Amino acid sequence: MIDHLDGAVIPTGFDVPVEPLRRAAHYTGEPGCIAEARHFAALFLQQLRTEWCAEIDRRVQDEVLLVVSELVTNADRHSDGPYILELEGTDTSLTVAVYDSSAALPRRFPRDPQRIGRHGLEIVHALAAEVAVERVPVGKRVTAAVHLDKRD
């Protein structure tokens, strides 16, 4: 907020929102859900750019969309029910959380370029600053925190 006093501009508080931006979407597992989740995340990133003045370059956006794809794909393949994608972000970080109905915790396999498949969690760990998995009353939640202000 800014007050104008006799022609002078005086900052009086925060110029950006105080609470992180939060959005959630529910998916049934029908064909097309993974693409819908990526689109939802892309719109969220655009909203972070607009509302939080986040500077998110193309590489970071692609990494976030890949994290969303991998986590939603795992929920789609390994749970027997619907799943929820929850996004929370500011100008510098984004947390991607996926809830599904399976209580089985995902396994991260050792690197093996010869292995076909089962690289999802390995990819998420490579792109995210933090990854957490926990059981919740409805099944589990897998969370990945991504820094949006990466510098080369």
mmCIF file of C-alpha atoms in Angstrom:
data_model
loop_
_atom_site.group_PDB
_atom_site.id
_atom_site.type_symbol
_atom_site.label_atom_id
_atom_site.label_comp_id
_atom_site.label_asym_id
_atom_site.label_seq_id
_atom_site.Cartn_x
_atom_site.Cartn_y
_atom_site.Cartn_z
ATOM 1 C CA MET A 1 0.000 0.000 0.000
ATOM 2 C CA ILE A 2 1.241 3.502 -0.803
ATOM 3 C CA ASP A 3 0.079 6.856 0.561
ATOM 4 C CA HIS A 4 0.610 10.121 -1.284
ATOM 5 C CA LEU A 5 1.440 13.074 0.966
ATOM 6 C CA ASP A 6 1.991 16.495 -0.620
ATOM 7 C CA GLY A 7 3.188 14.864 -3.848
ATOM 8 C CA ALA A 8 5.636 12.505 -2.105
ATOM 9 C CA VAL A 9 5.142 8.751 -2.355
ATOM 10 C CA ILE A 10 5.450 7.117 1.048
ATOM 11 C CA PRO A 11 5.428 3.311 1.308
ATOM 12 C CA THR A 12 3.163 2.271 4.175
ATOM 13 C CA GLY A 13 3.263 -1.507 4.050
ATOM 14 C CA PHE A 14 3.697 -4.514 1.853
ATOM 15 C CA ASP A 15 3.429 -4.064 -1.885
ATOM 16 C CA VAL A 16 3.002 -7.826 -2.436
ATOM 17 C CA PRO A 17 0.484 -10.187 -0.899
ATOM 18 C CA VAL A 18 1.365 -11.460 2.565
ATOM 19 C CA GLU A 19 -0.260 -14.892 2.264
ATOM 20 C CA PRO A 20 1.103 -17.357 -0.300
ATOM 21 C CA LEU A 21 -1.066 -17.998 -3.328
ATOM 22 C CA ARG A 22 -2.893 -21.331 -2.929
ATOM 23 C CA ARG A 23 -4.933 -23.367 -5.396
ATOM 24 C CA ALA A 24 -6.120 -26.972 -5.478
ATOM 25 C CA ALA A 25 -7.686 -29.188 -8.114
ATOM 26 C CA HIS A 26 -9.388 -32.576 -7.876
ATOM 27 C CA TYR A 27 -8.837 -35.248 -10.532
ATOM 28 C CA THR A 28 -10.757 -38.474 -11.065
ATOM 29 C CA GLY A 29 -8.079 -40.371 -12.949
ATOM 30 C CA GLU A 30 -9.951 -40.220 -16.248
ATOM 31 C CA PRO A 31 -7.849 -39.908 -19.413
ATOM 32 C CA GLY A 32 -6.480 -36.404 -19.820
ATOM 33 C CA CYS A 33 -6.093 -35.652 -16.103
ATOM 34 C CA ILE A 34 -2.315 -35.408 -16.235
ATOM 35 C CA ALA A 35 -2.466 -32.850 -19.048
ATOM 36 C CA GLU A 36 -5.152 -30.948 -17.126
ATOM 37 C CA ALA A 37 -2.910 -30.900 -14.036
ATOM 38 C CA ARG A 38 -0.007 -29.482 -16.080
ATOM 39 C CA HIS A 39 -2.313 -26.808 -17.511
ATOM 40 C CA PHE A 40 -3.577 -25.986 -14.001
ATOM 41 C CA ALA A 41 0.038 -25.597 -12.822
ATOM 42 C CA ALA A 42 0.936 -23.391 -15.818
ATOM 43 C CA LEU A 43 -1.993 -21.086 -15.007
ATOM 44 C CA PHE A 44 -0.873 -21.017 -11.367
ATOM 45 C CA LEU A 45 2.643 -19.972 -12.396
ATOM 46 C CA GLN A 46 1.188 -17.191 -14.525
ATOM 47 C CA GLN A 47 -0.858 -16.037 -11.553
ATOM 48 C CA LEU A 48 2.333 -15.987 -9.427
ATOM 49 C CA ARG A 49 3.951 -13.809 -12.079
ATOM 50 C CA THR A 50 1.007 -11.418 -12.000
ATOM 51 C CA GLU A 51 0.129 -11.298 -8.289
ATOM 52 C CA TRP A 52 3.541 -11.896 -6.720
ATOM 53 C CA CYS A 53 5.703 -10.369 -9.488
ATOM 54 C CA ALA A 54 7.528 -13.703 -9.601
ATOM 55 C CA GLU A 55 10.299 -13.905 -12.175
ATOM 56 C CA ILE A 56 9.966 -17.461 -13.443
ATOM 57 C CA ASP A 57 12.071 -18.291 -16.468
ATOM 58 C CA ARG A 58 11.172 -20.944 -19.034
ATOM 59 C CA ARG A 59 13.576 -23.539 -17.603
ATOM 60 C CA VAL A 60 12.128 -23.247 -14.088
ATOM 61 C CA GLN A 61 8.584 -23.353 -15.466
ATOM 62 C CA ASP A 62 9.408 -26.546 -17.376
ATOM 63 C CA GLU A 63 10.916 -28.073 -14.213
ATOM 64 C CA VAL A 64 7.787 -27.245 -12.192
ATOM 65 C CA LEU A 65 5.547 -28.757 -14.873
ATOM 66 C CA LEU A 66 7.707 -31.894 -14.924
ATOM 67 C CA VAL A 67 7.447 -32.226 -11.119
ATOM 68 C CA VAL A 68 3.661 -31.853 -11.371
ATOM 69 C CA SER A 69 3.530 -34.434 -14.182
ATOM 70 C CA GLU A 70 5.600 -36.976 -12.280
ATOM 71 C CA LEU A 71 3.692 -36.649 -8.998
ATOM 72 C CA VAL A 72 0.266 -36.685 -10.647
ATOM 73 C CA THR A 73 1.266 -39.614 -12.877
ATOM 74 C CA ASN A 74 2.351 -41.589 -9.806
ATOM 75 C CA ALA A 75 -0.959 -40.855 -8.069
ATOM 76 C CA ASP A 76 -2.849 -41.797 -11.220
ATOM 77 C CA ARG A 77 -1.022 -45.103 -11.645
ATOM 78 C CA HIS A 78 -0.688 -46.242 -8.045
ATOM 79 C CA SER A 79 -3.925 -45.272 -6.326
ATOM 80 C CA ASP A 80 -7.413 -46.686 -6.671
ATOM 81 C CA GLY A 81 -9.224 -43.433 -6.386
ATOM 82 C CA PRO A 82 -9.205 -39.768 -7.135
ATOM 83 C CA TYR A 83 -6.305 -37.502 -6.266
ATOM 84 C CA ILE A 84 -5.800 -33.853 -5.412
ATOM 85 C CA LEU A 85 -3.123 -31.477 -6.680
ATOM 86 C CA GLU A 86 -2.409 -28.603 -4.313
ATOM 87 C CA LEU A 87 -0.118 -25.702 -5.229
ATOM 88 C CA GLU A 88 1.197 -23.008 -2.893
ATOM 89 C CA GLY A 89 3.645 -20.331 -3.948
ATOM 90 C CA THR A 90 5.276 -16.963 -3.559
ATOM 91 C CA ASP A 91 7.715 -15.031 -5.717
ATOM 92 C CA THR A 92 10.600 -17.341 -4.765
ATOM 93 C CA SER A 93 9.188 -20.806 -4.080
ATOM 94 C CA LEU A 94 6.442 -23.227 -5.005
ATOM 95 C CA THR A 95 5.208 -26.272 -3.142
ATOM 96 C CA VAL A 96 3.534 -29.033 -5.126
ATOM 97 C CA ALA A 97 1.521 -31.515 -3.055
ATOM 98 C CA VAL A 98 -0.404 -34.493 -4.375
ATOM 99 C CA TYR A 99 -2.822 -36.421 -2.185
ATOM 100 C CA ASP A 100 -4.042 -39.868 -3.214
ATOM 101 C CA SER A 101 -5.967 -42.736 -1.647
ATOM 102 C CA SER A 102 -3.141 -45.290 -1.544
ATOM 103 C CA ALA A 103 -1.398 -45.762 1.805
ATOM 104 C CA ALA A 104 1.598 -47.391 0.063
ATOM 105 C CA LEU A 105 4.533 -44.992 0.163
ATOM 106 C CA PRO A 106 6.448 -44.503 -3.095
ATOM 107 C CA ARG A 107 9.930 -45.921 -3.390
ATOM 108 C CA ARG A 108 12.902 -44.093 -4.769
ATOM 109 C CA PHE A 109 15.073 -46.529 -6.664
ATOM 110 C CA PRO A 110 18.842 -46.144 -7.082
ATOM 111 C CA ARG A 111 19.982 -44.532 -10.333
ATOM 112 C CA ASP A 112 19.991 -47.059 -13.119
ATOM 113 C CA PRO A 113 19.960 -45.808 -16.711
ATOM 114 C CA GLN A 114 19.224 -49.382 -17.854
ATOM 115 C CA ARG A 115 15.968 -49.556 -15.868
ATOM 116 C CA ILE A 116 12.830 -48.908 -17.870
ATOM 117 C CA GLY A 117 10.339 -46.868 -15.891
ATOM 118 C CA ARG A 118 10.185 -46.072 -12.176
ATOM 119 C CA HIS A 119 12.264 -42.909 -12.527
ATOM 120 C CA GLY A 120 9.516 -40.501 -11.393
ATOM 121 C CA LEU A 121 10.592 -39.941 -7.810
ATOM 122 C CA GLU A 122 14.237 -39.839 -8.905
ATOM 123 C CA ILE A 123 13.357 -36.986 -11.304
ATOM 124 C CA VAL A 124 11.386 -35.136 -8.634
ATOM 125 C CA HIS A 125 14.304 -35.389 -6.183
ATOM 126 C CA ALA A 126 16.666 -34.005 -8.853
ATOM 127 C CA LEU A 127 14.462 -30.960 -9.524
ATOM 128 C CA ALA A 128 13.072 -30.120 -6.094
ATOM 129 C CA ALA A 129 14.861 -28.553 -3.133
ATOM 130 C CA GLU A 130 12.909 -30.806 -0.760
ATOM 131 C CA VAL A 131 10.693 -33.854 -1.165
ATOM 132 C CA ALA A 132 8.542 -35.336 1.587
ATOM 133 C CA VAL A 133 6.168 -38.275 1.743
ATOM 134 C CA GLU A 134 3.715 -38.818 4.556
ATOM 135 C CA ARG A 135 0.640 -40.841 5.324
ATOM 136 C CA VAL A 136 -2.552 -38.855 5.824
ATOM 137 C CA PRO A 137 -6.001 -40.111 6.887
ATOM 138 C CA VAL A 138 -7.114 -40.568 3.270
ATOM 139 C CA GLY A 139 -3.901 -42.218 2.031
ATOM 140 C CA LYS A 140 -0.703 -40.252 1.459
ATOM 141 C CA ARG A 141 0.656 -36.873 0.476
ATOM 142 C CA VAL A 142 3.791 -36.380 -1.599
ATOM 143 C CA THR A 143 5.213 -32.853 -1.424
ATOM 144 C CA ALA A 144 7.966 -31.226 -3.465
ATOM 145 C CA ALA A 145 9.319 -27.723 -2.835
ATOM 146 C CA VAL A 146 10.837 -25.959 -5.844
ATOM 147 C CA HIS A 147 12.871 -22.735 -5.809
ATOM 148 C CA LEU A 148 11.576 -20.371 -8.488
ATOM 149 C CA ASP A 149 14.502 -17.948 -8.381
ATOM 150 C CA LYS A 150 17.240 -20.346 -9.492
ATOM 151 C CA ARG A 151 20.413 -18.711 -10.723
ATOM 152 C CA ASP A 152 22.969 -20.388 -12.981
#
